[in-house]
Each structure stands twice: as structure tokens, then as C-alpha cells.
Amino acid sequence: MKAEILCVGTEILLGDIVNTNAQFLSRELANLGIDVYHQSVVGDNPKRLLEEIKDCFKKVDMIITSGGLGPTPDDLTKEIGAKFFNKKMILDEDTVNKLKDYFDKMGRSYLKGNNMKQAYFPENCIILKNDYGTAPGCIINENGKILIVLPGPPREIKPMFSNYVLPFLNNYTNGTIKSRVLRIHGIGEGEMAEKIKDLIDNSKNPTIAPYAKDNDITLRITARAATEDEALNLIKPLEYKVKAVLGDNIYGYGDTSMEEVTAKLLIDKNLSISTAESCTGGLIAAKLISYPGISSIFLDGAVTYSNAAKMHRLNVKKETLDKFGAVSEETAREMAEGIAKTSGTDIGLSTTGIAGPDGGTPEKPIGLVYVGLYINGKTFVKRLQISGERNRVRNRASVSALDFLRRKLI
Amino acid sequence: MKAEILCVGTEILLGDIVNTNAQFLSRELANLGIDVYHQSVVGDNPKRLLEEIKDCFKKVDMIITSGGLGPTPDDLTKEIGAKFFNKKMILDEDTVNKLKDYFDKMGRSYLKGNNMKQAYFPENCIILKNDYGTAPGCIINENGKILIVLPGPPREIKPMFSNYVLPFLNNYTNGTIKSRVLRIHGIGEGEMAEKIKDLIDNSKNPTIAPYAKDNDITLRITARAATEDEALNLIKPLEYKVKAVLGDNIYGYGDTSMEEVTAKLLIDKNLSISTAESCTGGLIAAKLISYPGISSIFLDGAVTYSNAAKMHRLNVKKETLDKFGAVSEETAREMAEGIAKTSGTDIGLSTTGIAGPDGGTPEKPIGLVYVGLYINGKTFVKRLQISGERNRVRNRASVSALDFLRRKLI
């Protein structure tokens, strides 16, 4: 089965929003072994939308759309889908009742005007419940063509897909594509590609593909097979070979993040942590706290942006700041030790650096960041030099600080 | 001029990455008044890429590609572009020298293997310097068809576009599309759409379109005219009408954010701030610190995740925690006052809440967040009830906390 992902919305063509739905749907279809040949985006324009649906159905068997289901007048995807299949639009009483309940619960009394539009569907379609919003989706399945119409908001489309579209699609999959994603930090993309060049060049099934993301590099090993187990068995030997080359630079697998990996390590080892951040300004704490269950080991964090706060909160010595400066190995060391001591934690993790756009000097250029790590009575400091603008420096510094901790924990 | 944005990369079709380049390019072209008819994505597959280029050039005059310029063997966009235009690939000595310099600077000695691929270009093309990476882009312009080939990494494509593609495109624009984006917080999308329904329904040029983002709602007023000034003059009267309806729910204009708006207000009024965060865990501090120049007024932040830290760092009373709980109006109040007092700042902003997935009770459900705000001797507390999963709750809480502060500042 070949599929096209068709996102609808002038706001996407104008660049107002990032199309995360295309990513979500692509990943889900890949997991099902359904080939996504193409992603495309058209505006909220009935004529062009109809043309696109016609064109796509010449090439693929299935189109999944997102967007254009809302209450505003330019939301037209259902209507155009009905037109393509020559269907009338019919009022669905169940949906009317759910809309009434929803607006009652929200304390808004009206069910009028545009909101009613969301209760009309192409006749004989499968209606897909929207558990997180007011606009249900639908599936039209006729003459070997399947049109799956889903809402635009990410927090609506994801549960609708998982709960109602997946069971439907399971009837249409034949074989599977499985992937194993290796997440990498601490080595450049080019250097890595060179190191595993032979593996990349000589692998057909599975294939291996590197790509760089904002804060790390990912390697995806992808196998196609009749069953999931067969695919996974194809992946394993290649994964071992990659691991032999890249070692500890591989920090995790699949849909994880440096903060999740580090948080899990801390929880497993039952090591409590506190953070003292200057240039990263709360990003390390925010990242760690994004992980549920962190409250057992994350006790305290300080965002000591001013020198006064560094002295007052962390007992960094005035002489240290005067002699070496706020951005120095010595200050990073005292910050890490200070936060661990004043919080009573096993670990103290600190950052101090120059994120820019101002404040750089020839000796201490923009992008210079020191990471301090106090752990079990010892303190380590790592010097980073990060290129790019302010928030890239801050983000990379926070991920690299967590990576520094991770490597000490494993 | 009609354009298509064509992003190349199997990693996009597999859902490994979000296609932010399509957004960036769309926005830039909209500003130039160039119509983006379509966005599409194809994989790293030479045959399908060539087909897509052929198909697109039947409908549009210009294709801008991103991706497929790197050193790995599956990067083929330049080569396929050359094939479409029947061009040879020629080695560019300038690029060879720059690659050498780059690798020397990085302390990597080799310029070998795949890296050399990046120095070959279709003959007679315009080479676009890459100031932030190793892969230059290029423009092929022949027989009324323009192919602009750009790299995939966002931090490379953006400066390349601004510095080298924009001056080229200025020769091809005719009229302009201008937009004014109003950013909104504190009102639901449906409620807002209802309030400005007449304006939406009766506006043709400019048009007005609402859409919801993760943490706020945006309204875009878009006018098409011969000149920028004319377009802006068309926008103004409609903008006034919208403002009259939505008032202070409009927190900013254009490509801004709640943190930027709030940071600017604080700096303008020269009010110093400190933060005390529990459930948001550093997000408010991290958001404020993303704004350059914040160091003059952001002095100190605490991520007091544990009760011990709340008492020790912020002087929250044990009796308050015992009697009302960590998630309570009273604790939020003492946190805000405590951080302001211990930091000596004009303002103290605090959050305490239940982000989930655990910890909810019937009285204090998941999503309950109290925001405390100490300002000029008075303390205010706002109760929020946010739906969704852990990190949605944390994000919305941090934005709503900043909005609470913003409304007190204006």
C-alpha cells in the first residue's frame, strides 16, 4: 500500500506553523510498513484541494489528510472529500450531543453558528471520535481508494490516530518496516559518517542512515521484512557493528532524549541531584523535570544569573569571581560544589558561559561554556566551545552538560 | 511568480525529523510576494526526485529545494538538478580551498572521500556560499525555470537564504503580500472566532485567519498590494477593529513570544525579577533568559522542587506546607514573596502545581497550578486548571505565569 500525507492549511504555506503532523503521520505509517511516497501541503482553497486529492489518488491508494476540520468557514477538508467521492453531507446526532456536552463542560452555553459544522459528515463514512477536541475525523473507503480525514491540532490528531485509525489500518498492512534509532552525542556528523562509511555503503536491508538534529546526531537502521521479529533480527547484527565503532557516543535508542536517559540513570542509581545554572538559565532543570518521577531525586535548582546570586546561593567566593571571572573553570567548580552542599544532594551540576550576542572577548569568546560536576566527593570540569547564536549555545550546553553527567554515571 | 518548496530526505518521509525548512522558506517567500502553491517532500531517491522536479516545473516557475547536499552518498540533490538541466558537474576550486580551511580549523586533518563531493557543482550555476557549514548551495536559472538548491540543516539554510538567495529573488518579485500577526493568550480559539466572526467572513483583502498553536492563538491579517506601504495601509483598519474586540488578550505582534514581550516590559520599566518554580521546573527562568539583555533585570531563580528546598531557599513556612499543601494558593504566595525577598528583586514570580502523570486527587487534580506574583509590596495569586499531559501542563503554566505578570505590568 502506497500512501500520501496531505496537510491542509494556508497557514502552513505562509510559514505560520511548522508541519509536525506530517512527521507524526509518517512515523506511524513507517511502523505499519505502509510506504509514504510523498508529503504535500495545500492551502485552504477548495479548488486546489480537490485537484490535489484527484492527482494524489492517481498515484497512491490512500491519502491521510490533516487540518481543515475546525469551526471556521475556511475549514473545508471533509466537504471537499465528500465532493471527490460524490457524497452528501449528513448531520450526525451523536456528534451533536457530544458538542453540547463539551460546551456545557467548558461553561460556554452556546452551540451555534460555525460549531455545528463539525457535526456534518460525508454519508456512509466511518466517523472518528475526537477525545481531545470538538472536530471528529472520518474515513471514506470506496473503490479501492481510502481517504482518512484528521484534525490539525497535534494534541487531537495523535490520540485519534492511535485509538481509531491504527485499528483500521491494521487490515491494510502487508509486511512491516522496523527501525532502530541510535542517538549519538559527542562526535561530529562528518566524522561519524567517515567511521561507518563501509557499513553505510554496503548495507541494503537493513539500510543505515545518519542525520543531524539540533542537539545530536541520529542513526536509523531500517529493515523491511514479513514480520516484526524478522525485521528486528535483520537489524541486530548491523547494530552490533555500529556499536563497536561508536561506543559510548551512543547515548540512547529510539524516541528518547539526553534528559530522559540521564534522569533514568539517576533514578536507577538513586543519586540525588541539584543544578546551578548561569548561561543555561534553568534549561537543565527544565529538561530533567520533564521526566515524570524525577521528584524522588531532583531536589533543588538554582538559576544564579547574577554574581550576587552565585555568592549568596552557592557560596562562590568573591575572590574566585574577581580573579578568574564568572565564566571560568574555578567558578563552575565552586557552583557545582556549592549547590550540592547547600542542597545536600549526591550530585551538583553547574554551567557558566557566554551565550551571546554580547559579552565575548578574544580570551573568552561567545560560545565558551564551563560545565561543573560534583559527584561523590569529586569535582570535574569540562570546557565547551559551541558555535551559533545565543539559544543554540544554551541548548547545546545543557545537553552537553547532561552528557557529561551521563558518561560519569555509566 | 509561482513557487514550490521541495524538501528532500527519506528521514522526513520516515518521520525522523520535523520539516522546519518548509516553514522558513514559505515565510520568506510570502514576504516577497511570491506565491507558494505547494510544499512537498520526497525521499533520497534519485528517480523520484527527478520525477518530482519534472512534475513541479510543469506547474511553477521556481523550485526551492532543501536537503541532500551533505557529504554522505545518498545526498544527491545537486546531481539530480544538473541532470534535469543537462549539465555536467564541475569541481569548484574556491570551494575546495574553503573546505580545506574548515577542516584545518576544526582540527581535523583530512579532506578526503565524501567531503570532496561538496565541491562539485552543475556548470554555469551560481554558487551560494555556506557560512555555517561545509555544503554550499547553488542556483540554476535557464529557460525561465529557476532551481535553487539549499542545504538541509536549519542553521545553514537560514543565513544562506538571507544573505545570498534574497538578493537574487528581489529581481523576480512583483507586488507583495504583507502580513500582520497578532498573538493572543487568555481566550479560547472558538470563543475568539465567534467574537470576530463578522470580520473573518467579510474580509477579502486583507484576509484574517485564526489558528491555534501549542501555547497560544494567532491571528494573521494578510494583504496583497503593489507595494509594502499599500499593503500595510490595507491592514491597519482591520487591525484596529480586531483590537477593539480582543483588547489585552493580544499580547504581541509578529514573530515574538510571551517571554520576549514580558522581558522587554521588565527591561523598559527597569524592574528586577527572580523566579521560584516548582512544577514548571526552570521553564520560566529558561524562557526569560532566552532573551538577550535580560541579565540587567533577571537576577536569580530557584527550582525548588522538594518541600525542603521550598523552606530552605524561600522561607516557605512548614505550617503552610503542612496545612495547605505544596500545591496551594498559600504556598504560591510565600514562594513569590520568599524569592523576591531573598534575592532583593522588585518582582518574585512563582509556580506550584501538579503536572502529572501522578499526584492528582479529586480536590487537586492534575493540571492544577497556582501562580504567585509579588510586585511592589503586593502579592497576587492566580489559579490555573490546564488540560493535557505533563509537559503541556508545564509549558502552558509557564506561559500563563508570564501572561499574568505581563497584564500586571501594562
XYZ file of C-alpha atoms in Angstrom, chain B residues 28 30-33 166 170 173-180 205 221-236:
32
model
C 10.353 34.197 3.368
C 5.325 35.134 1.406
C 7.207 38.256 2.479
C 8.485 38.622 -1.087
C 5.003 38.246 -2.543
C 17.127 37.079 -1.161
C 14.388 40.552 -5.433
C 9.052 39.804 -7.250
C 6.056 41.727 -8.449
C 3.888 43.198 -5.742
C 3.965 41.920 -2.230
C 2.000 40.008 0.363
C 2.291 41.569 3.794
C 1.000 40.056 6.965
C 0.468 41.331 10.436
C -8.213 41.846 1.076
C -4.128 39.660 8.739
C -2.792 39.357 5.198
C -2.987 41.949 2.428
C -1.814 41.785 -1.159
C -0.812 45.011 -2.881
C 1.648 46.579 -5.278
C 3.857 47.972 -2.541
C 4.587 47.203 1.064
C 3.140 50.547 2.212
C -0.109 49.964 0.355
C -0.437 46.534 1.889
C 0.213 47.865 5.387
C -2.399 50.592 4.843
C -4.942 47.950 3.918
C -4.134 46.037 7.098
C -4.398 48.908 9.595
